[in-house]
XYZ file of C-alpha atoms in Angstrom:
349
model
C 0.000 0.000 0.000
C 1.044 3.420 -1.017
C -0.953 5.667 1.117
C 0.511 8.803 -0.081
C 0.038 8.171 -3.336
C -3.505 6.615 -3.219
C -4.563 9.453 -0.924
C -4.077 11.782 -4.001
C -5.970 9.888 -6.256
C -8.701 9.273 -3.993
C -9.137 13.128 -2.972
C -9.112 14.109 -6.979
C -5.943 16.016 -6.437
C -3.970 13.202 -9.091
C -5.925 12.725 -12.140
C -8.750 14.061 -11.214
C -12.343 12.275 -12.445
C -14.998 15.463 -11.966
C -15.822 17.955 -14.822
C -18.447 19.588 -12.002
C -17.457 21.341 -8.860
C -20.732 19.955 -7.735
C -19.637 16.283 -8.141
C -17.181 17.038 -6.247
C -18.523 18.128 -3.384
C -20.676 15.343 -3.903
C -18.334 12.877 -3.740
C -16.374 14.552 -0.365
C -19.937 13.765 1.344
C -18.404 17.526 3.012
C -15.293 19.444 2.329
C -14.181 22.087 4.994
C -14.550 25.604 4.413
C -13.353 27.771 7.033
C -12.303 30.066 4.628
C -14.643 31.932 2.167
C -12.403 32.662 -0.759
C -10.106 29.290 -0.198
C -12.813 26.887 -0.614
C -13.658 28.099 -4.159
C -10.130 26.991 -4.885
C -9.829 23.766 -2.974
C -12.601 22.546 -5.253
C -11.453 23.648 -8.355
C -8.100 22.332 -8.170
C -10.216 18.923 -7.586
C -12.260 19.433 -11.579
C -10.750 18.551 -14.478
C -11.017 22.191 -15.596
C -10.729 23.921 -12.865
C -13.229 27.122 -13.024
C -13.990 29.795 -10.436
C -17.265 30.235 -12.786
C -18.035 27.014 -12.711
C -17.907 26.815 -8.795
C -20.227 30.038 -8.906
C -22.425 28.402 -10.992
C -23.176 25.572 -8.736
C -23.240 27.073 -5.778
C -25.674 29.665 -6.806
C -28.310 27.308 -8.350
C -27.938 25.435 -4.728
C -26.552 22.987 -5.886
C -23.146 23.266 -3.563
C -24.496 24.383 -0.286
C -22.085 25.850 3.011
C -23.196 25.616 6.212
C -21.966 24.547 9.613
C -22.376 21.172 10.057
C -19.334 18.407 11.223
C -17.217 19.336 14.033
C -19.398 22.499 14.411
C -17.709 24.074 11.809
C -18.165 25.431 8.187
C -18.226 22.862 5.105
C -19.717 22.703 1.695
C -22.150 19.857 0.722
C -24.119 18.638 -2.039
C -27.195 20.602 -1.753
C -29.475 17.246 -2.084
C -27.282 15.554 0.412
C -28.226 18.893 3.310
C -31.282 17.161 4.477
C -29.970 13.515 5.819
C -26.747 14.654 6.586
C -28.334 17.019 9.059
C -30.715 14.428 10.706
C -27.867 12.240 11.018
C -25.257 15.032 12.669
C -27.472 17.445 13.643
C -27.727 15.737 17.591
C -23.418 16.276 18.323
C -23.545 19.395 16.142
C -26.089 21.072 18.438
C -24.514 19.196 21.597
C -20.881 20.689 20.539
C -22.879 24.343 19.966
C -24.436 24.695 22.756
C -20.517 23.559 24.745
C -19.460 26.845 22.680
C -22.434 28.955 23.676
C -22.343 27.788 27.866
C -18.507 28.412 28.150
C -19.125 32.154 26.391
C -22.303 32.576 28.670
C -24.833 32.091 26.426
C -28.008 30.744 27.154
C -30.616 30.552 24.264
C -33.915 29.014 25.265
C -36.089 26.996 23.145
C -39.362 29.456 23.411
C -36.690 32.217 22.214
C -35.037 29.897 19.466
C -38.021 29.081 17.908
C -39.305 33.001 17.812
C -35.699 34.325 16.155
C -36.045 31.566 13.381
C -39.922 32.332 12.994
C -38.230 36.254 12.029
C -35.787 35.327 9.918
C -38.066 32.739 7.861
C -40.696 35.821 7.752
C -38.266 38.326 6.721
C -36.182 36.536 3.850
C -39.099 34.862 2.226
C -39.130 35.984 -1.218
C -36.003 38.090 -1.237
C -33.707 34.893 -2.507
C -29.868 35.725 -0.820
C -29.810 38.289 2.218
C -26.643 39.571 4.180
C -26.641 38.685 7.531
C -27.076 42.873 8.138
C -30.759 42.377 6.555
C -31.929 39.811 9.246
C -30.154 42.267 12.114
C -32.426 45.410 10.641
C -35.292 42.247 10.633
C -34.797 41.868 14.282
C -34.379 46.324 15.037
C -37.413 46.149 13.631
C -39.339 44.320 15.801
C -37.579 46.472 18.911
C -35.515 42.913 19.523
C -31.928 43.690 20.582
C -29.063 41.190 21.304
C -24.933 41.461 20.979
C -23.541 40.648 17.688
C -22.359 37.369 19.250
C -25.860 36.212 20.367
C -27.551 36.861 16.679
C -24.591 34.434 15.260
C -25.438 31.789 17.426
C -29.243 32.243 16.502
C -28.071 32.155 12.859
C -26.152 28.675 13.408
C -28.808 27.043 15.244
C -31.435 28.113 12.260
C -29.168 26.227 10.040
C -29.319 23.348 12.379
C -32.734 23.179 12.291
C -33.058 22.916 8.954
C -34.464 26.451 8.028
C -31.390 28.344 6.598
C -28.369 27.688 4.094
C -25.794 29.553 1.845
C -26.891 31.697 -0.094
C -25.585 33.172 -3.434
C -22.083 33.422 -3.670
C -20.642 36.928 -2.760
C -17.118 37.895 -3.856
C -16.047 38.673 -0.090
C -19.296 38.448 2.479
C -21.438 35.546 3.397
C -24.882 35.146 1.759
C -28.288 33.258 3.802
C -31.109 31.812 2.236
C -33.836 29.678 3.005
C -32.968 25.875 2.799
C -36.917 25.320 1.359
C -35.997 27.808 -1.613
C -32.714 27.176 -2.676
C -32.363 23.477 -1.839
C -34.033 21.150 -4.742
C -34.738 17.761 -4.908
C -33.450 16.310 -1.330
C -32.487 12.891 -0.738
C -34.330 11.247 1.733
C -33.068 8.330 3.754
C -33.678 6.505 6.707
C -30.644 6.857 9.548
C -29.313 3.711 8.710
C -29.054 4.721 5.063
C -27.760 7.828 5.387
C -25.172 6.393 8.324
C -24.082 3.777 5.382
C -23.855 7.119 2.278
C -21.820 9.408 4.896
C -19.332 6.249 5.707
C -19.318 5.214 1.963
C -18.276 8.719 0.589
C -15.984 9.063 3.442
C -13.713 6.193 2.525
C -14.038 7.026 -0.882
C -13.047 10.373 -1.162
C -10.010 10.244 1.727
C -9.190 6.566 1.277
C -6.756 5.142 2.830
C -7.711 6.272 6.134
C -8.371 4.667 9.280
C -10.953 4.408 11.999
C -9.792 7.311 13.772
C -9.672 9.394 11.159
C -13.094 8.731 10.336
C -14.416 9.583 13.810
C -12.401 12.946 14.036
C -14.058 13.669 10.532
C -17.653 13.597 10.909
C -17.609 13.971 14.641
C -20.319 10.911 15.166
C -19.549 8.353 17.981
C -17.475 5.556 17.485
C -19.716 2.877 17.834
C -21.624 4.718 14.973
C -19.021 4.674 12.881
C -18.129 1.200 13.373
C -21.853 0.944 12.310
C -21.090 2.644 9.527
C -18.092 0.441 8.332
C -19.905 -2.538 9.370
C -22.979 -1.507 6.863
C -20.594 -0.972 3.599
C -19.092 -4.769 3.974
C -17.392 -5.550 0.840
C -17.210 -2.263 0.016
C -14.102 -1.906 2.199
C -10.764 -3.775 2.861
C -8.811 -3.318 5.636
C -4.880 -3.036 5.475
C -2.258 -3.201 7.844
C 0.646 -0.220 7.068
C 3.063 0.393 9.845
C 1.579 -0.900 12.589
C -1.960 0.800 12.449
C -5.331 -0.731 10.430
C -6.361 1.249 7.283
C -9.346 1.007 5.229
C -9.900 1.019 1.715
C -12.587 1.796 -0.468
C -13.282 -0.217 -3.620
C -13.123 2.732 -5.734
C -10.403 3.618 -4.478
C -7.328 3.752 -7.424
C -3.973 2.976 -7.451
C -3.111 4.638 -10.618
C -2.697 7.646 -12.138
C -0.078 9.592 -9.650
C 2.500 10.888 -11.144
C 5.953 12.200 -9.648
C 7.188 15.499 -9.671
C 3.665 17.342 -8.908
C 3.356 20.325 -7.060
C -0.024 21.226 -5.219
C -0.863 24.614 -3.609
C -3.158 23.397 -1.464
C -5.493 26.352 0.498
C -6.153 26.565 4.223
C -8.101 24.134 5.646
C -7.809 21.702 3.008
C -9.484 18.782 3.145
C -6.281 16.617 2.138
C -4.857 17.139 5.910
C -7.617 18.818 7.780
C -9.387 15.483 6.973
C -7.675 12.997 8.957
C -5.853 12.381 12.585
C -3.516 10.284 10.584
C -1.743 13.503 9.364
C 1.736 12.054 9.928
C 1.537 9.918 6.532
C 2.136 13.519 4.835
C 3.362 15.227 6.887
C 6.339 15.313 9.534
C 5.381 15.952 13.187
C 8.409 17.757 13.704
C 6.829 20.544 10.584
C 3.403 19.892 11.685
C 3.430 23.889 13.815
C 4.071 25.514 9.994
C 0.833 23.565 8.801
C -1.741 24.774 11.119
C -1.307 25.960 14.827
C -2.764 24.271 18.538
C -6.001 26.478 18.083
C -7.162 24.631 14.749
C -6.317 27.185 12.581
C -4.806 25.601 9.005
C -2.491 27.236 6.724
C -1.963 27.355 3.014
C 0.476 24.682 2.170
C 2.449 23.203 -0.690
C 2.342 19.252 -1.334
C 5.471 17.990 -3.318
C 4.251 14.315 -4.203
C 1.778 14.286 -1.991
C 4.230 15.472 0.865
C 3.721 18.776 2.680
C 6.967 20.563 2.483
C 6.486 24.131 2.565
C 3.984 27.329 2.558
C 2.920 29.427 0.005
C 0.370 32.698 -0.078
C -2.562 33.019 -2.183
C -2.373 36.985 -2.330
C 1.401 37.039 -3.082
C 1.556 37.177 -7.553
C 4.801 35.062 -6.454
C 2.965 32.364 -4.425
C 5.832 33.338 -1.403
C 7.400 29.642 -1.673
C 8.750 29.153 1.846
C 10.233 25.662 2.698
C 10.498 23.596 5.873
C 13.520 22.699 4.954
C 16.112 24.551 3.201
C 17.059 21.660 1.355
C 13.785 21.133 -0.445
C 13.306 22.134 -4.085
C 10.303 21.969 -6.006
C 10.130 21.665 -10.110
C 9.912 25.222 -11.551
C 7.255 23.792 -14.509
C 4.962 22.528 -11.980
C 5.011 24.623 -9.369
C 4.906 27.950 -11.680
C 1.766 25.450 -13.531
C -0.073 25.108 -10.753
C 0.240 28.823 -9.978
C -1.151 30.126 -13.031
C -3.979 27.564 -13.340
C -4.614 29.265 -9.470
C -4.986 32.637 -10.489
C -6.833 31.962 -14.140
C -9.548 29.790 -12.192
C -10.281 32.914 -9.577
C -9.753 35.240 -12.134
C -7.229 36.830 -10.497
C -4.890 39.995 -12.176
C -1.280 39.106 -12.608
């Protein structure tokens, strides 16, 4: 086994399979995005193609949704895939929300919950995308005043409930919308169904990976996710590597890698922020220049597969800095990869 290697082919950064952003998504089950303008490029880089437009595209016709979801934090689904995928996480979301909302102080009860979301459900009916401002002049409104850090927690746990989603895509600011209006034709599956689809795109799209790293992932339990496993039987093989039990999914390739590729990968990419098993790709002793004790994940640049150095999106250079000062990385590549950056954002030279 070649975990490095397969890892790449698996998360459509080697020979990628997708012409659509939105396949792409689809096939992540949920790709982290912390960052507004990053994620546009982490699935990109992913298409065959890669197009800022086409991203738009998708994500405007609902079709790629963001929300916060696994771990509590922000990630971009398949907007058919919203409505299970909340049902099933929606119980350790809320449980790790409200843990965030009691340390800060904050208590929301239900009877006030329920009146907030009532508001905003009144208020951006028939207006399509809003900016969070237009729900706060909602609320001023109605004489209803709270700090700016209450009304964000009211906005998270209306997207827990169901009731609002991304909405249009904005060139800096966050967009809402209602999940009943932009969301079209939802899956609907029973919990063991949807436990089995989240497990099954999982292994797929980060394969190999272990246990572990599924459980830090989607934040279920572990005896869920053993569920999980159990439920795609054939589906997945387990191999030994070093000492620790991986899994493999049986789409998972083995070819199409090829050496000498550079990635700039954005913050909070899914290709590290995805497992526990970070090591494979990355040297503990480097692991501080990748993302910090808080959670916070920096650009980084993947030299066959490895994580060797930093770059910066805003730089027209990229601002190559190296772990070590004995890495070098292929001028073609590397200056390749650049340019297809900036043409699929668009941005000036």
């Amino acid at each position: 086994m070649n975990p490095v290697s397969q890892r790449l082919l698996s998360q459509q950064l080697a020979a990628p399979q997708f012409k659509d952003p939105a396949e792409v998504v689809s096939w992540f089950g949920a790709m982290q995005a912390q960052d507004y303008k990053s994620m546009r490029w982490a699935v990109s880089m992913r298409t065959r193609r890669p197009s800022g437009k086409a991203f738009e595209k998708a994500y405007n016709d609902g079709r790629i949704i963001r929300t916060h979801l696994l771990r509590t934090t922000w990630q971009l689904l398949a907007g058919e895939d919203l409505g299970w995928m909340l049902k099933l996480c929606r119980r350790k979301a809320l449980a790790g929300l409200r843990g965030w909302m009691h340390s800060n102080g904050v208590d929301i009860p239900a009877e006030e919950e329920k009146r907030i979301s009532g508001i905003f459900g009144e208020a951006i009916a028939g207006h399509g995308s809003v900016q969070k401002e237009f729900l706060a002049e909602a609320l001023r409104e109605r004489d209803i005043q709270m700090t700016e850090q209450r009304f964000s927690y009211h906005l998270r746990l209306a997207e827990l409930s169901g009731l609002l989603c991304s909405g249009d895509l904005h060139p800096t600011k966050r967009t809402l919308a209602l999940v009943s209006e932009k969301v079209r034709n939802p899956l609907v599956l029973s919990h063991e169904e949807a436990l089995a689809l989240l497990t099954r795109k999982y292994f797929r799209s980060h394969s190999p990976a272990t246990l572990e790293d599924f459980v830090w992932w989607s934040g279920l339990n572990v005896n869920d996710c053993r569920r999980g496993i159990a439920a795609l039987g054939g589906e997945l093989r387990a191999e030994r590597w070093k000492g620790r039990d991986f899994y493999v999914h049986a789409e998972a390739r083995t070819r199409g890698f090829r050496r000498g590729s550079v990635l700039l990968l954005p913050a909070f990419d899914e290709y590290l922020i995805g497992y526990k098993s970070r090591d494979i790709v990355l040297h503990p002793d480097h692991s501080h220049h990748a993302h910090n004790n808080s959670g916070i994940f920096y650009p980084i640049v993947a030299l066959d597969g490895y994580i060797v150095g930093n770059w910066s999106p805003s730089a027209h250079d990229g601002d190559l800095t190296f772990f070590d000062d004995s890495t070098t990385v292929p001028t073609e590549p590397f200056h390749a990869q650049l340019a297809t950056y900036r043409s699929a954002l668009k941005l000036k030279r």
